[in-house]
Coordinates of C-alpha atoms and ligand atoms in Angstrom, one line a residue:
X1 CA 77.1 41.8 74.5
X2 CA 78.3 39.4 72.2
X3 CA 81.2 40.3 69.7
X4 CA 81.0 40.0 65.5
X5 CA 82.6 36.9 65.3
X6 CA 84.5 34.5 67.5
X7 CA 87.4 32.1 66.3
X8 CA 87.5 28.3 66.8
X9 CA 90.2 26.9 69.6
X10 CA 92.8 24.8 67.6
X11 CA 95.3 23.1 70.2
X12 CA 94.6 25.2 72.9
X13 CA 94.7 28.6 70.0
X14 CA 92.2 31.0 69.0
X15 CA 91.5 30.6 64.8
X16 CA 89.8 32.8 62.3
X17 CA 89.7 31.4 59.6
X18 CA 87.3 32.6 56.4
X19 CA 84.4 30.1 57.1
X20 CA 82.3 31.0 59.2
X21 CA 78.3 29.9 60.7
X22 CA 75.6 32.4 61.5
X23 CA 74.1 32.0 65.0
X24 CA 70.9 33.5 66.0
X25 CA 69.1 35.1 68.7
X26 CA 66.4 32.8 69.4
X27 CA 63.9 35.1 70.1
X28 CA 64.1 37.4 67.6
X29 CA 65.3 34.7 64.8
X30 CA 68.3 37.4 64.1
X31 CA 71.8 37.1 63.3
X32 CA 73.5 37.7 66.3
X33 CA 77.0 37.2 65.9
X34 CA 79.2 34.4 63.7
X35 CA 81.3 31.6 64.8
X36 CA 84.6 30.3 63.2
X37 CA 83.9 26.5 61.5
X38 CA 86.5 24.0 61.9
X39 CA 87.2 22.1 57.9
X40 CA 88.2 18.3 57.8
X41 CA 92.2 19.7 57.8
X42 CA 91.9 21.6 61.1
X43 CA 89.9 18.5 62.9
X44 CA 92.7 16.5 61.6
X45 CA 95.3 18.9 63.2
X46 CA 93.1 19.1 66.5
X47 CA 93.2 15.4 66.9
X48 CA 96.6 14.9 66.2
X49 CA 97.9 17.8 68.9
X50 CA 95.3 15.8 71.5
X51 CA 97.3 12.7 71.0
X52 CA 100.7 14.4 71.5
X53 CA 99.1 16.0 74.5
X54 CA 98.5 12.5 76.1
X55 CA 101.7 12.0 77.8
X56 CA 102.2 15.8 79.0
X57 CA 98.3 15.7 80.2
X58 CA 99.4 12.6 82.0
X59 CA 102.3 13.7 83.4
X60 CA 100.5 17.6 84.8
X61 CA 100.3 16.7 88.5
X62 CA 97.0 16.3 90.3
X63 CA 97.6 19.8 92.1
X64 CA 98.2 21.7 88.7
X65 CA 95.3 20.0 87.2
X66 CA 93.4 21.7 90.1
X67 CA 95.0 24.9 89.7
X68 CA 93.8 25.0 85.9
X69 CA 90.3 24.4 87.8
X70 CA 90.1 26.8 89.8
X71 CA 92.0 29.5 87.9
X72 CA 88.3 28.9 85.6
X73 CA 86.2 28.6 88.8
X74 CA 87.5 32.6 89.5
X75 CA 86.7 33.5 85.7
X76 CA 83.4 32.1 84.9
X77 CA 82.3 34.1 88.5
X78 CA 84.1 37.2 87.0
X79 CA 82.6 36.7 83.9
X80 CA 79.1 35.6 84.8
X81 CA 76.7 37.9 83.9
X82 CA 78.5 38.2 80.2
X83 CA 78.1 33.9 79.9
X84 CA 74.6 34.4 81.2
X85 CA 73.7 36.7 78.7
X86 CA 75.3 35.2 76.0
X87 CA 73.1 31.7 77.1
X88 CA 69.9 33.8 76.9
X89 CA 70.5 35.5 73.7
X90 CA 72.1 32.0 71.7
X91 CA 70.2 29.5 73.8
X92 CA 66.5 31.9 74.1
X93 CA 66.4 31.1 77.9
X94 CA 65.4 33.7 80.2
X95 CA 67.9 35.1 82.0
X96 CA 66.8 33.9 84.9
X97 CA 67.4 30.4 83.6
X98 CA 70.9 31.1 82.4
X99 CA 72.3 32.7 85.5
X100 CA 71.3 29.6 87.2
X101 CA 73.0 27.7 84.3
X102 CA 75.9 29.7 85.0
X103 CA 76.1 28.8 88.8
X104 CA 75.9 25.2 87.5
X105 CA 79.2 25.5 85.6
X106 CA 80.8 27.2 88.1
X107 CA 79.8 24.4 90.3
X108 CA 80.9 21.8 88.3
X109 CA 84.0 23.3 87.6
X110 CA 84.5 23.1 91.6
X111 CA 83.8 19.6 92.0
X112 CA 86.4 19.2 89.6
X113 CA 88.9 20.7 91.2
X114 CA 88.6 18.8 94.1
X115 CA 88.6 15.8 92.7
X116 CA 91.4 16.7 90.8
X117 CA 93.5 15.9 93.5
X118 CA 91.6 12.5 95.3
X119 CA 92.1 9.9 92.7
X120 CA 93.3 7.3 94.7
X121 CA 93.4 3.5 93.8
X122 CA 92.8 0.3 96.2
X123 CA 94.9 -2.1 97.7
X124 CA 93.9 -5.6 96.9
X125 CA 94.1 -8.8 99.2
X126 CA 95.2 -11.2 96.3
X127 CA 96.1 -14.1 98.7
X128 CA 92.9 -15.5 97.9
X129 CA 93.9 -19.3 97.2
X130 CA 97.1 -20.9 98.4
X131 CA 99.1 -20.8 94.7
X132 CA 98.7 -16.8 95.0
X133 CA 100.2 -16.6 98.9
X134 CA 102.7 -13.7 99.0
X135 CA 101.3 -11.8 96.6
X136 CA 99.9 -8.7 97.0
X137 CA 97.7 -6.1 94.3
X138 CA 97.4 -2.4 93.7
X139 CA 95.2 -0.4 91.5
X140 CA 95.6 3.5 89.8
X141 CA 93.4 5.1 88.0
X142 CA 94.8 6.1 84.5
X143 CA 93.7 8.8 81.5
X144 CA 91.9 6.7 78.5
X145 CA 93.8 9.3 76.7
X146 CA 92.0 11.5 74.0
X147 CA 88.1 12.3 74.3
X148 CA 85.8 13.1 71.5
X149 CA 82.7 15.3 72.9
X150 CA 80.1 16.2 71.1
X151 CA 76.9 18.0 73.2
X152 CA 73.5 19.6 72.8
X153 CA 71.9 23.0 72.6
X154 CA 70.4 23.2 75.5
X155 CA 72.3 23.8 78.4
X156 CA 75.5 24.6 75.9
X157 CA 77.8 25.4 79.1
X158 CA 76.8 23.3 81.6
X159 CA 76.6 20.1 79.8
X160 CA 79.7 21.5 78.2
X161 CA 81.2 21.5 81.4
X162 CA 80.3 17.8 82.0
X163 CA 82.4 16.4 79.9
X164 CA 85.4 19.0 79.5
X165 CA 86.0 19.5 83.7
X166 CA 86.3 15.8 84.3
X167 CA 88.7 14.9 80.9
X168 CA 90.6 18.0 83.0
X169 CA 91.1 16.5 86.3
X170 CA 91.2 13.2 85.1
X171 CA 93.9 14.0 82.9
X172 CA 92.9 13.7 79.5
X173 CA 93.2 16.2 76.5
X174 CA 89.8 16.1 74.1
X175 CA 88.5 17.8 71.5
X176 CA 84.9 18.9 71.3
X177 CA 82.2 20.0 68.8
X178 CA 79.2 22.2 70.5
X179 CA 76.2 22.5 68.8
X180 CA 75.7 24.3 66.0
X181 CA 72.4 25.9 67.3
X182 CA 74.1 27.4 70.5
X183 CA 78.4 27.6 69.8
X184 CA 79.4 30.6 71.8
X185 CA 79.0 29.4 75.1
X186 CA 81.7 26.8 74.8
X187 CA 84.1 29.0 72.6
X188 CA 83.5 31.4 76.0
X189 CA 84.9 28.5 77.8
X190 CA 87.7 27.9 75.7
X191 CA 88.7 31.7 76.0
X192 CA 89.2 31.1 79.7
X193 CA 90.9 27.5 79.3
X194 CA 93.2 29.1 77.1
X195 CA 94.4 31.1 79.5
X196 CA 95.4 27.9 81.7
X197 CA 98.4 26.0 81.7
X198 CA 97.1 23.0 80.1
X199 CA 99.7 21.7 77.9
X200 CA 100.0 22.5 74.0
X201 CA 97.3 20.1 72.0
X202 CA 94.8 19.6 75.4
X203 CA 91.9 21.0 74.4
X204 CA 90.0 21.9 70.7
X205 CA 86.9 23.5 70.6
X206 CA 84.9 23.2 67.2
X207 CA 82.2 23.7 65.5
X208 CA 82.3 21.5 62.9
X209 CA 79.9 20.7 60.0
X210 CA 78.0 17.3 59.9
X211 CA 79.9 16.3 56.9
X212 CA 83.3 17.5 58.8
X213 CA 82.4 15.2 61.8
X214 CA 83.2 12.2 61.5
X215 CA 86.7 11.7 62.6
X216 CA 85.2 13.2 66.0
X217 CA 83.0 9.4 66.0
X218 CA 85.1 7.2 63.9
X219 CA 88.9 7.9 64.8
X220 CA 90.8 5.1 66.6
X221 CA 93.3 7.5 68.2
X222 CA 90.1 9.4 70.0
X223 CA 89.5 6.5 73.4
X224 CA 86.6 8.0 74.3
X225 CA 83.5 9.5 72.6
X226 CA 81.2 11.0 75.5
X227 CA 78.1 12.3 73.4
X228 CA 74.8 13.8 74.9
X229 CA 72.1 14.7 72.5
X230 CA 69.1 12.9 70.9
X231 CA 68.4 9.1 71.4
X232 CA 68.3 8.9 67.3
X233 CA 72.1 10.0 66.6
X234 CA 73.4 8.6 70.0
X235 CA 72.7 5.5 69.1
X236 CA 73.8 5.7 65.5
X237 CA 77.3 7.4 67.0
X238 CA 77.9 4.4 68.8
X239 CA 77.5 2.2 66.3
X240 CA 79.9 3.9 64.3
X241 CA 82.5 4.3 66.9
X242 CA 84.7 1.6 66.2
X243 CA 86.6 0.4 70.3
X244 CA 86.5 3.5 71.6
X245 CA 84.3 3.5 75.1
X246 CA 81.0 5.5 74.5
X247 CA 79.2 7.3 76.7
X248 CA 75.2 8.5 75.8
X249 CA 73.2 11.2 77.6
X250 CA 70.6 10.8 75.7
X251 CA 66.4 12.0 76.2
X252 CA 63.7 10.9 77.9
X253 CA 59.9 11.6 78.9
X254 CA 59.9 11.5 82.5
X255 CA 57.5 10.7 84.7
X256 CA 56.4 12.1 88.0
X257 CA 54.2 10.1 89.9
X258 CA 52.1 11.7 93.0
X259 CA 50.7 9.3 95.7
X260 CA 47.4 9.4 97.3
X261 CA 49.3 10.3 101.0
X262 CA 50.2 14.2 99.1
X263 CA 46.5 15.7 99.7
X264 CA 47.9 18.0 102.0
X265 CA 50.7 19.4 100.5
X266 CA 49.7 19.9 96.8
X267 CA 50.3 23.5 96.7
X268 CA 54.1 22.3 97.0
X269 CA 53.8 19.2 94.8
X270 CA 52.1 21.8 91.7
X271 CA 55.0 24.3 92.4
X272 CA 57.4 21.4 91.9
X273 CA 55.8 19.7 88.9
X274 CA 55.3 23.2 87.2
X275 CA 59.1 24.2 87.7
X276 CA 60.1 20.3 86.2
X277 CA 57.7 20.9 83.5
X278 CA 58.2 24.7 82.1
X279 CA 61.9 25.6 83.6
X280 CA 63.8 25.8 80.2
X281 CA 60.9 25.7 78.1
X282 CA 60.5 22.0 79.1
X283 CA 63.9 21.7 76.8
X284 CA 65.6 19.7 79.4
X285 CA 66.2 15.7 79.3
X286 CA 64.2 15.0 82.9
X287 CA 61.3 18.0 82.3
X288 CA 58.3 16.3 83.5
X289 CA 56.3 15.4 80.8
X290 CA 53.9 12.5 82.1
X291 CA 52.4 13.2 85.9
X292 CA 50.3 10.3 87.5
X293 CA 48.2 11.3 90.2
X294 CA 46.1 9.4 92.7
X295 CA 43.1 9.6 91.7
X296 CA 41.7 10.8 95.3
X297 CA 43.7 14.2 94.4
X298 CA 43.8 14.2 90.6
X299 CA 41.3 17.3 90.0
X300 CA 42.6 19.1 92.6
X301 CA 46.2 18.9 91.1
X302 CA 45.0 19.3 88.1
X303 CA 43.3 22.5 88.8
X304 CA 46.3 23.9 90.9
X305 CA 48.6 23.2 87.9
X306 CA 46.2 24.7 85.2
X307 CA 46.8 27.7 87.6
X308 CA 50.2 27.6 87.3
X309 CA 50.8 27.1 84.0
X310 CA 48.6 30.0 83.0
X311 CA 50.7 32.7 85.6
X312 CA 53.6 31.7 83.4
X313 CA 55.4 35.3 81.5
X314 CA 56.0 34.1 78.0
X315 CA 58.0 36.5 76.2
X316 CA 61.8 38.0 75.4
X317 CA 63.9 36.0 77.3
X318 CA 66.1 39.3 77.7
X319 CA 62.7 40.8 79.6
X320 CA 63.9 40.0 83.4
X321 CA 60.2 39.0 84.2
X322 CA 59.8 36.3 81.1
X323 CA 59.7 33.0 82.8
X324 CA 59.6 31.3 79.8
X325 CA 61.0 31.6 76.9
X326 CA 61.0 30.0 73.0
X327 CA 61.7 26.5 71.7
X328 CA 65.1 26.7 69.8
X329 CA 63.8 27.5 66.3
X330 CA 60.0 27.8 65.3
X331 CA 60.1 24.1 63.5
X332 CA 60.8 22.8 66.7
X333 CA 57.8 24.3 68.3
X334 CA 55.5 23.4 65.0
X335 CA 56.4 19.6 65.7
X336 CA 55.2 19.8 69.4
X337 CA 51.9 22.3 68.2
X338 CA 51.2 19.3 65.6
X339 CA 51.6 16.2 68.1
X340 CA 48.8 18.3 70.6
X341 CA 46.6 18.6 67.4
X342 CA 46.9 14.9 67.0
X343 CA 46.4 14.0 70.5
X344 CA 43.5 16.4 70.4
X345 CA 41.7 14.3 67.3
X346 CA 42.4 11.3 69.3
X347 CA 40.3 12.6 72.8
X348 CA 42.9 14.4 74.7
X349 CA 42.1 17.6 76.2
X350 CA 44.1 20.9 76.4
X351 CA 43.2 22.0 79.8
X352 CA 45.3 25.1 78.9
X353 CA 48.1 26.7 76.5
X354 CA 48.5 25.0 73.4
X355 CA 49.0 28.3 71.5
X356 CA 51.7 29.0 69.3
X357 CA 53.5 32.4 67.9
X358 CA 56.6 31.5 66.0
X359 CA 58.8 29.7 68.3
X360 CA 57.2 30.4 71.5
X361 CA 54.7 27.6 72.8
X362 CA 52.6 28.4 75.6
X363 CA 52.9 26.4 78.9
X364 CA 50.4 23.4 77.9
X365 CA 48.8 20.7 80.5
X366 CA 46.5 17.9 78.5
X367 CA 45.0 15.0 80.0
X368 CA 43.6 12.1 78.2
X369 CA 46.4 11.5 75.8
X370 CA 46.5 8.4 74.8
X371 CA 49.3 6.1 75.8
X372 CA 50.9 5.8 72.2
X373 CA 50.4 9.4 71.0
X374 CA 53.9 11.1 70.4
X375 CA 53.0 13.2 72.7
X376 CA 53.2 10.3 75.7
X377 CA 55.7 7.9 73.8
X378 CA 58.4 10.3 72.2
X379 CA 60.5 13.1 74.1
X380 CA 58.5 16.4 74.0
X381 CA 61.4 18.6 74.6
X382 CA 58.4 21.4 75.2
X383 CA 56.7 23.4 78.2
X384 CA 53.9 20.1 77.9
X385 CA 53.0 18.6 80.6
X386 CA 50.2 15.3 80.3
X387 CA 48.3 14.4 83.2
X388 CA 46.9 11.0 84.3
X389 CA 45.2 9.7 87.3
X390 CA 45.9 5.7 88.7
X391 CA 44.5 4.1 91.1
X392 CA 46.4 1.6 91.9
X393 CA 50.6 1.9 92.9
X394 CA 51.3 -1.4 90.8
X395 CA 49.5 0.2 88.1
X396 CA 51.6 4.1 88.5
X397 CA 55.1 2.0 88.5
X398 CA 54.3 0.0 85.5
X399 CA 53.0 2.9 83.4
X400 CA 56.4 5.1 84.4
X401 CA 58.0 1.3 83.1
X402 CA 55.7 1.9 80.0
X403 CA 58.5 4.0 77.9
X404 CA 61.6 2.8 75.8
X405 CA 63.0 5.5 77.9
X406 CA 64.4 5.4 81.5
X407 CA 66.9 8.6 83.0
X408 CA 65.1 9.2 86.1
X409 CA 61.8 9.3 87.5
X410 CA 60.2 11.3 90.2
X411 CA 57.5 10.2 93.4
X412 CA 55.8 12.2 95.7
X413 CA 55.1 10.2 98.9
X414 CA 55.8 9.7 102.6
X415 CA 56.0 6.1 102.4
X416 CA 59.1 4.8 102.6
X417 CA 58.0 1.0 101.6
X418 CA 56.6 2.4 98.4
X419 CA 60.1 4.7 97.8
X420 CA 62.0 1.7 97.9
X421 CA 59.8 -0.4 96.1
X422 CA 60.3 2.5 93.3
X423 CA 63.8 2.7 93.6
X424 CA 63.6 -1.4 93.7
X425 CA 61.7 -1.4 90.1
X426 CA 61.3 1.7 88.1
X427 CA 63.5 0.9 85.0
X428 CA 65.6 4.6 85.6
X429 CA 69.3 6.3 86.5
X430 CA 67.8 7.5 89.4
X431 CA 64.6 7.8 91.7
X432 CA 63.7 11.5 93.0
X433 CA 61.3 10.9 96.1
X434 CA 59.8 13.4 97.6
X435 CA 60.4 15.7 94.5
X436 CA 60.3 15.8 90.4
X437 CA 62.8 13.8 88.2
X438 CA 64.0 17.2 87.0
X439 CA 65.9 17.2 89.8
X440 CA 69.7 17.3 89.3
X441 CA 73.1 18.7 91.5
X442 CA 76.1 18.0 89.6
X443 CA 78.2 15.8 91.4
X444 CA 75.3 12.9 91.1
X445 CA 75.8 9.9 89.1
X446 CA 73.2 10.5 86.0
X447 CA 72.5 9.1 83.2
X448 CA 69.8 6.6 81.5
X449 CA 69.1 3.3 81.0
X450 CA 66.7 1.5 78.2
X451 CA 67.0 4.4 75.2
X452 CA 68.4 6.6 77.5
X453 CA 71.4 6.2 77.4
X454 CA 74.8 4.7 78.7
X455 CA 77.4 5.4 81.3
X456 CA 76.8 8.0 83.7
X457 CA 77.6 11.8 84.0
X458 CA 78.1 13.6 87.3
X459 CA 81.8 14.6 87.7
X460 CA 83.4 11.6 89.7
X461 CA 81.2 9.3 87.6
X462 CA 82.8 11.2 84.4
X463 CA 85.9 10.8 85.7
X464 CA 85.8 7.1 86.2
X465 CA 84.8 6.3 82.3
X466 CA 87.9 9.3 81.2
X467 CA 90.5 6.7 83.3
X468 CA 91.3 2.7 83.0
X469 CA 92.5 0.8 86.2
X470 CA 96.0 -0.3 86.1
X471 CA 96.5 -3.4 88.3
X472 CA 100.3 -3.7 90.0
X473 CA 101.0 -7.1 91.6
X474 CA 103.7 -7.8 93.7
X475 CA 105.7 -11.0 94.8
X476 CA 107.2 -10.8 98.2
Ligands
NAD501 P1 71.0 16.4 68.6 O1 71.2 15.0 68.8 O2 70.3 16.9 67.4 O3 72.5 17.1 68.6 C1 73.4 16.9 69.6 C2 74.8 17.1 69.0 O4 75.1 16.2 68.0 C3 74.9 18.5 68.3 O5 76.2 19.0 68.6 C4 74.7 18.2 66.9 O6 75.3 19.1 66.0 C5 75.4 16.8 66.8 N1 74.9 15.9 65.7 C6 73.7 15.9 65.2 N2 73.6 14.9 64.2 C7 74.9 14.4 64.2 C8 75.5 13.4 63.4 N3 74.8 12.7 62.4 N4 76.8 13.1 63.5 C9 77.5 13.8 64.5 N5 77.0 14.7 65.3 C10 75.7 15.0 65.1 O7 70.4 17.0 70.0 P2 69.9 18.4 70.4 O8 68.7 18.7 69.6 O9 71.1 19.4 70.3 O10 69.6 18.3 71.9 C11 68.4 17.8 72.4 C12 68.5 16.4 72.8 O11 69.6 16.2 73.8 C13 67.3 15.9 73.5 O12 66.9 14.6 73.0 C14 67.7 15.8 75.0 O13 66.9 14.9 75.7 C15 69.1 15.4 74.9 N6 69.8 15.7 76.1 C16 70.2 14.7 76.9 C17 70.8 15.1 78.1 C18 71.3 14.0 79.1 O14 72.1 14.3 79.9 N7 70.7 12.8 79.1 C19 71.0 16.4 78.5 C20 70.6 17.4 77.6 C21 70.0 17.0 76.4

């Protein structure tokens, strides 16, 4: 269960002081528990012990970088079922969902750990024109120094973990502000990182009100500001962040796309869709939202996903047979009830769902939306999933194209000429063949292009934005 009230993590302390935020069980809409909130003065101190952590997070050796790894690895599986529970009461995901959230941490805490210890540089053949003969080049890798993060509600440890394991390993002390919607599960982390080793100033964990923020975007001592939210305040972030490197995780409204060659296996390719689609809610940066089916199999997938959608469990996310759960708050879930309506006046069709009762949305599948309907041009973020049928391949690729955004895409097919012609031209992070774009292990390079985002995520890839090369040259 959670406790009454948990403190902030100033310079690697716990803090209570008197201000406080309510968070609520998204469910029930109760108050659940309260978190500590960080004022202007303590982000100030936070920052300030992060830069005078520099050198001594420079200086902690690869192995005891590791051993601050794993010494979390062996807590969060300790204390998994207590995270997990905490995810699905703060978060509303079924607990299902949020024990597999939990393995996620855990897994990216691991990858960490061993790459804690690789980092190694290159050497370099400078003798590349006569007036450099003799000379010879070496690279390191080295911490930027201090990180800003600032992350989402929606998978508040694991995307947590994306940023604060890699600034770990890589050697750099950061402060972070979690979501205001879902706090606990990072101040959970920061229990256990306190425990650790990690020199005095390394880590702050914050929630912090929007008008208490903006050192965490503008400050020049901060070198890197890794953000992952909405494409709207990414994007205004960066713009404010002065010459610090930025890195945006940002949303998206993925497309699956499912050839003509898949007749025979669309029991699997429905499964798959309807796990991309619903899993979470369809809260999730690469749910499916648009599917685009050969029209040779397009009302037979149609009629196979209608059947899923409708065996979904909506209810108490605590419930261990709920399979999906609410929309963060009830306005959140009145936005996506009023982009169906207007799809609807416009000739789409709700094969199914479209139901509402407070912040729970039922698993929806439409088709005939049109093209520029919110519904097909913004980021759901819902369990809605829009189906339509192409003819042509040309025509599929160009309509996945069709969208300011691009983090990854998905295509069922056996033929490899058309996977690489995908992976040659669909305007993405990353192609998922033979499966939906929802796809995702953690130590793979992702991240967006287009309104997407910029940089990539996965923990090496992390780890390569969180350090600068350092070049030695040498004269024999
Ligand atoms: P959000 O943009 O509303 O909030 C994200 C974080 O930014 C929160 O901590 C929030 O408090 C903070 N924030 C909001 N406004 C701010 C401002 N003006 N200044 C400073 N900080 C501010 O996003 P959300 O609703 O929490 O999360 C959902 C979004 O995140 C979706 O768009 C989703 O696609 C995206 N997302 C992307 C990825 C990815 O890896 N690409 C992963 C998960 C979620």
């Amino acid at each position: 269960m959670l406790t009454e009230r948990y403190p902030y993590y100033v310079a690697n302390r716990p803090r209570q002081p008197n201000a406080d935020l309510p968070v609520t069980d998204k469910y029930s809409g109760e108050v659940v528990t309260r978190v500590a909130v960080a004022d202007a003065a303590a982000v100030e101190e936070a920052i300030a012990a992060a830069v005078r952590a520099t050198g001594p997070m420079r200086k902690l050796a690869p192995y005891a970088r590791q051993q601050v790894l794993e010494h979390c690895v062996r807590r969060f599986q300790e204390r998994a079922e207590e995270f997990a529970l905490a995810l699905c009461i703060e978060a509303g995901k079924p607990l299902r969902d949020a024990r597999a959230e939990v393995t996620r941490l855990i897994e990216t805490f691991k990858a960490a750990a061993e790459e804690a210890v690789r980092g190694g540089g290159e050497v370099l053949n400078l003798e590349v024109s006569s007036r450099a003969a003799g000379y010879r080049g070496f690279t390191q890798r080295v911490p930027v120094g201090p990180c800003s993060f600032i992350t989402p509600f929606n998978f508040p440890l694991n995307l947590v973990a994306h940023k604060v394991a890699p600034a770990i390993a890589a050697g750099c002390p950061f402060v972070l502000k979690p979501s205001d919607r879902t706090p606990v599960s990072a101040l959970l982390m920061a229990e256990v990182l306190a425990e650790t080793a990690l020199p005095e100033g390394a880590f702050s964990v914050l929630p912090t009100r929007l008008e208490d923020v903006g050192p965490f975007i503008e400050d020049d001592r901060l070198k890197l500001l890794s953000f992952t939210g909405s494409e709207k305040v990414g994007w205004d972030l960066k713009a404010r962040a002065g010459r610090k490197k930025v890195v945006l995780e940002l949303g998206g409204n993925a497309a699956c796309v499912v050839d003509a060659d898949q007749a025979g296996r669309l029991d699997f390719v429905a499964d798959r869709i309807a796990q991309g689609a619903f899993f979470q809610a369809g809260q999730s940066c690469i749910s499916v939202q648009r599917v685009l089916a050969h029209e040779s199999l397009y009302d037979a997938l149609r009629e196979k996903l209608v059947a899923r959608a409708k065996a979904l469990r909506a209810g108490n996310p605590r419930d261990e047979s709920t399979t999906l759960g609410p929309l963060i708050d009830e306005p959140a879930a009145r936005r996506l009830e009023g982009w169906i309506h207007l799809a609807v006046e416009r000739g789409a069709r709700v094969l199914t769902g479209g139901g509402r009762r407070g912040a729970l949305l039922d698993a929806t599948v439409l088709e005939d939306v049109p093209e520029d309907a919110a519904l097909c041009a913004e980021e759901a973020f819902g369990p809605v999933v829009l189906l339509q049928p192409f003819r042509d391949f040309d025509e599929a690729l160009h309509r996945v194209n069709d969208s300011r955004y691009g983090l990854q895409a998905g295509l069922f097919t056996q033929d490899l000429s058309r996977a690489m012609r995908a992976w040659d031209e669909l305007e993405v992070g990353g192609v998922v063949v033979g499966d939906v774009p929802s796809f995702r292990v953690d130590t793979m390079p992702y991240g967006g292009v287009k309104g997407s985002g910029l940089g990539r995520e996965g923990v090496k890839y992390a780890i390569e934005d969180m350090t600068e090369v350092r070049l030695l040259v040498l004269r024999q």
